[in-house]
Short mmCIF file of C-alpha atoms and ligand atoms in Angstrom, two decimals:
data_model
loop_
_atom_site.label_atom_id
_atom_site.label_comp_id
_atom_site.label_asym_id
_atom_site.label_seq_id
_atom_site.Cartn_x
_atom_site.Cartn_y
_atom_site.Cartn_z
CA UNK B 904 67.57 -8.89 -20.04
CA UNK B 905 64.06 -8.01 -20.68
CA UNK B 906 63.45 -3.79 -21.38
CA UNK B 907 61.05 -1.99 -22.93
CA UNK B 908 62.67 -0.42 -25.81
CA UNK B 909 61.48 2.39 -28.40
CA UNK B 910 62.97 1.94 -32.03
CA UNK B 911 60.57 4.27 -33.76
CA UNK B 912 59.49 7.36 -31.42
CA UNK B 913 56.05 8.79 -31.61
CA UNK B 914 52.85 7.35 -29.50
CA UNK B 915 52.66 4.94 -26.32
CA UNK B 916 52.87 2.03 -28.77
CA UNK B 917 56.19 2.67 -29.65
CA UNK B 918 56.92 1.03 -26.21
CA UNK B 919 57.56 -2.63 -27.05
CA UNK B 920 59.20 -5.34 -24.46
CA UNK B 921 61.98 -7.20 -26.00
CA UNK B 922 65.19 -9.33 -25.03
CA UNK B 923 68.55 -7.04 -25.07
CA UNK B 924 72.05 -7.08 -23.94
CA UNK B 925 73.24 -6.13 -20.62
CA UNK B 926 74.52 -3.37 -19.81
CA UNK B 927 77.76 -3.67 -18.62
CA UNK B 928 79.32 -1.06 -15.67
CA UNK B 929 82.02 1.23 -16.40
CA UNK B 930 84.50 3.03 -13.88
CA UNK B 931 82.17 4.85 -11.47
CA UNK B 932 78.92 2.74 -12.46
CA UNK B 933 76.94 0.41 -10.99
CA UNK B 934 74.63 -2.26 -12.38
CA UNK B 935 71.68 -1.76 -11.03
CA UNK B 936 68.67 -4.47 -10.76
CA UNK B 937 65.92 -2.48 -11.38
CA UNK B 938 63.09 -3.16 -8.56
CA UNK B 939 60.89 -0.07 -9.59
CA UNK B 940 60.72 2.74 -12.06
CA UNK B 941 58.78 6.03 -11.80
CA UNK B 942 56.95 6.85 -14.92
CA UNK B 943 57.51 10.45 -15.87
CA UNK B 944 56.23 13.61 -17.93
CA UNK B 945 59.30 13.94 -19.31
CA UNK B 946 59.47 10.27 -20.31
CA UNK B 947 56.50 10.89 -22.34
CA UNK B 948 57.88 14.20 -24.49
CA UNK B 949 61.58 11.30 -24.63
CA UNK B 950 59.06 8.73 -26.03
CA UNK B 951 57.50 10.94 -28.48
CA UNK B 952 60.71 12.02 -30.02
CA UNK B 953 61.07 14.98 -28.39
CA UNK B 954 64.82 14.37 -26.98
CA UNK B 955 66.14 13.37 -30.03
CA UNK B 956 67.49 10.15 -28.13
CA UNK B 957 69.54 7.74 -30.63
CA UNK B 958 67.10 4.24 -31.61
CA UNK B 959 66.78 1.82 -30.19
CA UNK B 960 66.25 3.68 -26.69
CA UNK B 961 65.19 2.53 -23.35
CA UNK B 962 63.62 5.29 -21.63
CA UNK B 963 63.14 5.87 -17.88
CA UNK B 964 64.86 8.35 -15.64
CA UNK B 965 64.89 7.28 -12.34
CA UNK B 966 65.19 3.82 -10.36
CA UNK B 967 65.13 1.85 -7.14
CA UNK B 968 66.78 -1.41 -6.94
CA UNK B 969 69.81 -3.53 -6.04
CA UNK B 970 73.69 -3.54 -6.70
CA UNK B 971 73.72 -6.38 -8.91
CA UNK B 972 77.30 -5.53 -9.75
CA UNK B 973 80.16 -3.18 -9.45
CA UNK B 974 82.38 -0.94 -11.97
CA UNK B 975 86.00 0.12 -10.95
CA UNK B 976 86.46 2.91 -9.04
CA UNK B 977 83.29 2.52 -6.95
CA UNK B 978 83.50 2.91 -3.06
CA UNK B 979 80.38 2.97 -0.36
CA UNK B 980 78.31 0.69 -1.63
CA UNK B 981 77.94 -3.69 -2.01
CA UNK B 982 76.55 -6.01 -4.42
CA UNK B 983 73.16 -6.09 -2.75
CA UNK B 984 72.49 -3.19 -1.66
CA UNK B 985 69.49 -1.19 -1.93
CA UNK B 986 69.48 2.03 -3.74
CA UNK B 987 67.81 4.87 -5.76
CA UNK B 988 68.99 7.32 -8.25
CA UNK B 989 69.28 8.17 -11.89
CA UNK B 990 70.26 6.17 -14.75
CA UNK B 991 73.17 7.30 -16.36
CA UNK B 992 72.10 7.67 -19.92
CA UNK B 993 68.76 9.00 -21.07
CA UNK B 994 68.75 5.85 -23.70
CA UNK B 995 69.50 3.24 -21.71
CA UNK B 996 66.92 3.97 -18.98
CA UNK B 997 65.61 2.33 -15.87
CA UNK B 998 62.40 0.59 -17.98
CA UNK B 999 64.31 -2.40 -18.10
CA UNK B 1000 65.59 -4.97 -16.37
CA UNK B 1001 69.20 -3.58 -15.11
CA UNK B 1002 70.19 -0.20 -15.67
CA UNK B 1003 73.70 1.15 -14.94
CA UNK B 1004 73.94 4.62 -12.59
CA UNK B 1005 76.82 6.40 -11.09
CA UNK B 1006 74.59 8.82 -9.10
CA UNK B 1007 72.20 6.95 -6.55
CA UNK B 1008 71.63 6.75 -2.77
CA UNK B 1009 71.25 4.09 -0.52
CA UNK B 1010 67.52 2.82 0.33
CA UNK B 1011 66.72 2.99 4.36
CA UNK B 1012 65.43 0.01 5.99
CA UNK B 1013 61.41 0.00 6.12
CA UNK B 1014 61.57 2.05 2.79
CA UNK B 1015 60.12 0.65 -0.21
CA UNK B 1016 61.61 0.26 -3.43
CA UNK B 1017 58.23 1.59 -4.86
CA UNK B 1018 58.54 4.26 -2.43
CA UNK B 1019 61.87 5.21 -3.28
CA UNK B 1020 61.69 5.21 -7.02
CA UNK B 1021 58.64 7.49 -6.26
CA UNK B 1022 60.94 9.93 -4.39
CA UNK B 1023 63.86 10.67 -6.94
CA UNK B 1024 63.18 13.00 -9.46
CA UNK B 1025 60.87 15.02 -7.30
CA UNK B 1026 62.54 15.00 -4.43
CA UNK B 1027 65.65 16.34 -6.38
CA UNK B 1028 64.00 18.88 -7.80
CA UNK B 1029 61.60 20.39 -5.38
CA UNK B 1030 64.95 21.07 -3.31
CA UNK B 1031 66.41 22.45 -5.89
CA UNK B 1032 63.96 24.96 -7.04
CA UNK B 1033 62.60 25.78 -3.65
CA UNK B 1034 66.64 26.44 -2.31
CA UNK B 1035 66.25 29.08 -5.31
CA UNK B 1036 63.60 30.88 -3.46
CA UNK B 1037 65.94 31.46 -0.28
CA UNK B 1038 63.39 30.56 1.82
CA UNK B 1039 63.32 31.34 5.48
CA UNK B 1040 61.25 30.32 8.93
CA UNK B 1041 58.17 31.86 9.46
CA UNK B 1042 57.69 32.88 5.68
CA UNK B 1043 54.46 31.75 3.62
CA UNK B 1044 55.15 30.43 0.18
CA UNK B 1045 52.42 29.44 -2.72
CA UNK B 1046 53.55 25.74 -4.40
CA UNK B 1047 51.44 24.75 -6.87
CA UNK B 1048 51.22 21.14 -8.49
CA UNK B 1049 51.44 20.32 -4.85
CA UNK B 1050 49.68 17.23 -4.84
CA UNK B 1051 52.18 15.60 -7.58
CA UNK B 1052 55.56 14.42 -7.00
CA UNK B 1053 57.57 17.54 -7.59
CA UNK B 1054 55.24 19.85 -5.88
CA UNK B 1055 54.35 17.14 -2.65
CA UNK B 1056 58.04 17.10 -2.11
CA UNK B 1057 58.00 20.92 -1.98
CA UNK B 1058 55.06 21.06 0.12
CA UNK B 1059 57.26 18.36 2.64
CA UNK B 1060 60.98 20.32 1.89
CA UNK B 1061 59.11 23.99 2.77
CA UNK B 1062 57.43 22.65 6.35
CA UNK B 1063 60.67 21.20 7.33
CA UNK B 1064 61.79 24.42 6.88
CA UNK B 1065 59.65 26.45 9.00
CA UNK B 1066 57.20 27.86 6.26
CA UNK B 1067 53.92 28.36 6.02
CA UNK B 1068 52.54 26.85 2.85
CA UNK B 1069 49.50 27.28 0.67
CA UNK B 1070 49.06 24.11 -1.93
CA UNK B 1071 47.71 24.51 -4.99
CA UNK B 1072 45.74 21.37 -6.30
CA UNK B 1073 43.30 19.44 -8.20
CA UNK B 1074 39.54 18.98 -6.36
CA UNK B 1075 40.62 14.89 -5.54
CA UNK B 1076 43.66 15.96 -3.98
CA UNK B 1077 42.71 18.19 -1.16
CA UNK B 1078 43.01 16.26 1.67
CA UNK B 1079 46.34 14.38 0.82
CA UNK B 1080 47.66 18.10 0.50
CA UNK B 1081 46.37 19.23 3.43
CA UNK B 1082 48.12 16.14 4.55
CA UNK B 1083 51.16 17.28 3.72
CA UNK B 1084 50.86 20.46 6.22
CA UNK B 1085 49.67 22.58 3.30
CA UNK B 1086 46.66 24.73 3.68
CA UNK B 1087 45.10 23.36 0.14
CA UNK B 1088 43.68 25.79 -2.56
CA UNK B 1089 42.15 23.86 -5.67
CA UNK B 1090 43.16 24.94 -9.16
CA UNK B 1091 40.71 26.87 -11.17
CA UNK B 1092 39.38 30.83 -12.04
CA UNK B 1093 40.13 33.74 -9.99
CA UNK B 1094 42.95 31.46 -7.97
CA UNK B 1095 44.85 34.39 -6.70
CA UNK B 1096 41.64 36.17 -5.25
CA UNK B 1097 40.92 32.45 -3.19
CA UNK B 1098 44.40 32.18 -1.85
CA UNK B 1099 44.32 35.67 -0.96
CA UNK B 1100 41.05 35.02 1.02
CA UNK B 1101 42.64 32.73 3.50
CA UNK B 1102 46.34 34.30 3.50
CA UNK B 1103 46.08 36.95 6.13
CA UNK B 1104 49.66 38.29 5.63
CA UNK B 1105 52.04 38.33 2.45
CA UNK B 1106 52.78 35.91 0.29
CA UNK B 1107 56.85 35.74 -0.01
CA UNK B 1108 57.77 33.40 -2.38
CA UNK B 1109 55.67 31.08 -5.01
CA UNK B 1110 57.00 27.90 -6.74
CA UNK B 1111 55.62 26.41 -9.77
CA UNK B 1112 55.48 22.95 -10.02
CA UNK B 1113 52.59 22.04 -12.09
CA UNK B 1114 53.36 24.28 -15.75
CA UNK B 1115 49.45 24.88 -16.22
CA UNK B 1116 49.45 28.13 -16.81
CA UNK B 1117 49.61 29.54 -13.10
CA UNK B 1118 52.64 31.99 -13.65
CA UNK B 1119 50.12 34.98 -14.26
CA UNK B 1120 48.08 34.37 -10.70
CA UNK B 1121 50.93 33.26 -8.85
CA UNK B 1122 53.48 36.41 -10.42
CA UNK B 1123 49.95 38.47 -8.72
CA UNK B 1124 50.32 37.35 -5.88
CA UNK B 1125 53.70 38.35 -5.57
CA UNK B 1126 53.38 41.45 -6.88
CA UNK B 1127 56.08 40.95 -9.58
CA UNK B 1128 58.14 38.07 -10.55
CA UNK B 1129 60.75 38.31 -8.02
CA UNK B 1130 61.04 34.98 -6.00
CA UNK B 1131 58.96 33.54 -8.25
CA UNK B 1132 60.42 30.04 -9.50
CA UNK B 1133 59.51 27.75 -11.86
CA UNK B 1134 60.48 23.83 -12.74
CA UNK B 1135 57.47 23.43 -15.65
CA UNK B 1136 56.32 26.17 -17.58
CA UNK B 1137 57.57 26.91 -20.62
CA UNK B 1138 56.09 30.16 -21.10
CA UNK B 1139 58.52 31.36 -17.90
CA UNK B 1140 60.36 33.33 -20.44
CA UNK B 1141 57.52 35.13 -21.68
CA UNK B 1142 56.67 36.13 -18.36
CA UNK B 1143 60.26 36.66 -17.40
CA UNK B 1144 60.14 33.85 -14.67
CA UNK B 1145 62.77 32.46 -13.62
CA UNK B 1146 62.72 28.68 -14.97
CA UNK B 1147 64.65 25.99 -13.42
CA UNK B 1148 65.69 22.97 -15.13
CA UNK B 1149 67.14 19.61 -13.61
CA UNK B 1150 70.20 17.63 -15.45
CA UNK B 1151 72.62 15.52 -15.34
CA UNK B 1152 75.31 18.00 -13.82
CA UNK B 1153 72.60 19.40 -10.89
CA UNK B 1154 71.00 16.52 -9.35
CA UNK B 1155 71.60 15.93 -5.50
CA UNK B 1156 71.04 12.53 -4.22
CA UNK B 1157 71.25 13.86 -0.45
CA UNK B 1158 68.52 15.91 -1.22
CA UNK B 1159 66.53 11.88 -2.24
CA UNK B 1160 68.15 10.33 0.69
CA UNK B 1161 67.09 13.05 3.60
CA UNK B 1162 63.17 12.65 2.08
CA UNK B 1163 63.50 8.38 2.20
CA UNK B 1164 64.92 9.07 5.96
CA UNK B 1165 62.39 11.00 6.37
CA UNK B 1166 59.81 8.27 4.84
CA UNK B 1167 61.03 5.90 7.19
CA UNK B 1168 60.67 7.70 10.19
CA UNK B 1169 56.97 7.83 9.14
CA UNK B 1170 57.04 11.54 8.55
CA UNK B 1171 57.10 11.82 4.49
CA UNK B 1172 54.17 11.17 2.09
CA UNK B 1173 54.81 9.56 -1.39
CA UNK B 1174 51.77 9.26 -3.25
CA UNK B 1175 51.61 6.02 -5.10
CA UNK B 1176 49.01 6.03 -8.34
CA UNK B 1177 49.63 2.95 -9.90
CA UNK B 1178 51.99 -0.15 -10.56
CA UNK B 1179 52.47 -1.69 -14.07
CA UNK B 1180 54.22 -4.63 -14.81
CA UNK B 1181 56.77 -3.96 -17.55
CA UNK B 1182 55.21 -5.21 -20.42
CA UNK B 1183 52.50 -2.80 -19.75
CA UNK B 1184 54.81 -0.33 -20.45
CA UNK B 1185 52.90 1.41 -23.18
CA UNK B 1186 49.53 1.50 -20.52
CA UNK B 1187 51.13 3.36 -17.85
CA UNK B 1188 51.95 5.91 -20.74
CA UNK B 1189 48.53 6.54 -21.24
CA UNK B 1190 47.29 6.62 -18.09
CA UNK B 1191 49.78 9.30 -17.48
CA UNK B 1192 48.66 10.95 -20.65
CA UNK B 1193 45.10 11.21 -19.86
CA UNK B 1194 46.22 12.64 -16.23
CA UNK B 1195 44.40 12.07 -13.00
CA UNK B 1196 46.96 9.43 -11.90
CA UNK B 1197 46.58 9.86 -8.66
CA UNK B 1198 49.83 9.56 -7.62
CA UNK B 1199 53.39 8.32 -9.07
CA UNK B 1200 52.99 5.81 -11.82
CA UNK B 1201 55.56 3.01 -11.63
CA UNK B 1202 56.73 0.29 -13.63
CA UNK B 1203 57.62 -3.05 -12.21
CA UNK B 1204 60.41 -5.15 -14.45
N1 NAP M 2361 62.43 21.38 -14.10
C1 NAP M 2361 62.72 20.11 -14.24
O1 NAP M 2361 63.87 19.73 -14.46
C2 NAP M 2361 61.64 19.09 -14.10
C3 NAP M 2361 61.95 17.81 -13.61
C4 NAP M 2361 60.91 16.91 -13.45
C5 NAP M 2361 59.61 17.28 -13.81
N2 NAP M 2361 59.38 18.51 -14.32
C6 NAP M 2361 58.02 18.93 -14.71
O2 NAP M 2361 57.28 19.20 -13.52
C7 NAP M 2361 55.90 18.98 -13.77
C8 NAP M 2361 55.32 18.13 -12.64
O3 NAP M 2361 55.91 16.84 -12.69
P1 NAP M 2361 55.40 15.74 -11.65
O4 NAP M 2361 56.16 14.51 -11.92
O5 NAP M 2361 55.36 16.32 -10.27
O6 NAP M 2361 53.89 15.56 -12.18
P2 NAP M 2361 52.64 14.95 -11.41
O7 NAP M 2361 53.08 14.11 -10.26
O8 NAP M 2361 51.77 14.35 -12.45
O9 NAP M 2361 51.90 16.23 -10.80
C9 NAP M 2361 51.21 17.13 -11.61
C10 NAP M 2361 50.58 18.21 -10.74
O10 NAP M 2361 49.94 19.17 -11.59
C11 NAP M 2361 48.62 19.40 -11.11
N3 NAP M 2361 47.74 19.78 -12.21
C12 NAP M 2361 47.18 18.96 -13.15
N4 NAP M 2361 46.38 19.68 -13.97
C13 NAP M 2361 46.45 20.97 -13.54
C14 NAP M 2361 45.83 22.18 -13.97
N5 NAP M 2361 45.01 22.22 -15.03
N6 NAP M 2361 46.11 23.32 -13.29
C15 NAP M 2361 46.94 23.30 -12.23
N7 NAP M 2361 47.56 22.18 -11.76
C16 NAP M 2361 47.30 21.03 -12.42
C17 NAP M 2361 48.23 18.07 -10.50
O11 NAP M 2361 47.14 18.26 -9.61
P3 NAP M 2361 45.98 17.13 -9.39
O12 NAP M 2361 46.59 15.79 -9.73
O13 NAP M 2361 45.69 17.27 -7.93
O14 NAP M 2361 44.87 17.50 -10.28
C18 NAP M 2361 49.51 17.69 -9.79
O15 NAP M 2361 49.62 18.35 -8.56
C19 NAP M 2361 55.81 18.35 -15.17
O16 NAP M 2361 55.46 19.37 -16.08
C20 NAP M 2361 57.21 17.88 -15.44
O17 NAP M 2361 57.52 17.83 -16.81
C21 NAP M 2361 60.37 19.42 -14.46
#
């Protein structure tokens, strides 16, 4: 099969197409034909070494695609069917042709696979972190990032559950997060002052999406650090932040498959930057590097 595989890590050129073996499904796995894979910030810190990952490595952490075939031990789904999820191993990735994966979810009809592969990693997360927050009806919460794809889930996840939500984003992103059902604040100096100008009441709970530094306005806001979450900033320690990380053992595919229902019933936004054709592997690393994507990048095998 065709993949684009990394056998010395460091810049976006270490991202070479090449012919490899397939992979072959184990008990639990299936082979999955990869239709679509999101391009991701942490993709870009696995690329540059950062993960350690053995060489040579195929990268890429989340998929859409089809059964193409079936391990033992694997019940509720058919060669054929339409799914999303995570590849199993962080070095044999979903930038390839096939990848195998034990933990997926089925694609609704009138979904696409662009839109699902879109949807995994931040639907998973945004759930995850914004279940942390123990949010309830009627409460107003401060996302930031929310114009990316961990922070537009959030937006999505917190107005399905009855909050109020103020959606911090860049100047070109507005208006999709307003979109959203967000009242949208752009980035920038003296952020907690502007939120508090339009937030009549108090804010309960913020959730950091976006790792830019924010902590400090959104921690003000608060008025301390409780119910204060975030799933990017490194400094959360310093700051004594609570920082929540996605792996293997915490991801929730029913968290993926209620926002693709919800895609198909019209009623979810998945913003879609770019596609890429596989080869172009490399490119879609540095577009994501120099940042204004303006929504998910993807590759295409
Ligand atoms: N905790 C975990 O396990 C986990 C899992 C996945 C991802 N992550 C992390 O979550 C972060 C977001 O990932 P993503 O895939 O959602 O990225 P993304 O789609 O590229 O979104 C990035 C968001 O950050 C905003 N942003 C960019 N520059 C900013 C600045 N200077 N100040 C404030 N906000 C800024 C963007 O706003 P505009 O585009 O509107 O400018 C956008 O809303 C990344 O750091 C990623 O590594 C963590």
């Amino acid at each position: 099969m065709r993949a684009s595989v990394i056998t010395s890590f460091g810049t976006a050129d270490a991202l070479h197409e090449a012919h490899v073996d397939m992979p072959v499904p184990g008990r639990g796995q299936v082979l999955a034909k990869v239709r679509a894979a999101g391009v991701n910030p942490a993709e870009l810190i696995a690329r540059s070494g950062g993960f350690n990952l053995p060489a040579p490595a195929i990268i890429g952490f989340e998929f859409a695609g089809t059964v193409a075939a079936i391990g033992d031990d694997v019940s509720g789904v058919e060669v054929g069917d339409r799914i999303a999820g995570w590849p199993d191993s962080f070095s044999q990735g979903s930038y390839a042709e096939f990848t195998l994966s034990s933990n997926y979810t089925t694609i609704p009809e009138g979904v696409t696979f662009e839109q699902a592969a879109a949807t995994v990693i931040g639907a998973d997360n945004a759930a995850r972190g914004l279940a942390l927050l123990g949010p309830r009806p009627g409460e107003t919460i401060v996302i930031t990032g929310a114009s990316g794809a961990l922070g537009g889930a959030a937006v999505q996840f917190a107005r399905l559950q009855g909050l109020e939500v103020i959606g911090i984003a860049g100047r070109f992103s507005l208006e999709y997060v307003e979109s959203l059902g967000a009242t949208a604040i752009e980035y920038g100096d003296h952020l907690a002052d502007r939120v508090r100008a339009v937030t009549p009441g108090k804010i309960d709970a913020a959730l950091d999406t976006a790792g830019k530094g924010l902590l400090p306005a959104l921690i003000e806001l608060r008025g301390g650090t409780e119910r204060v979450v975030t799933l990017a900033d490194m400094a959360a320690s310093r700051y004594g932040v609570a920082f929540s990380a996605g792996h293997p053992g915490n991801r929730d595919s029913r968290h993926v498959r209620e926002a693709l229902e919800h895609i198909a019933a019209g009623e979810w936004r998945t913003r879609i930057g770019h596609t890429f054709p596989l080869s172009q592997a490399a490119e879609a690393h540095r577009t994501l590097e120099a940042g204004r994507t303006g929504g998910k990048l993807l590759l295409i095998p």
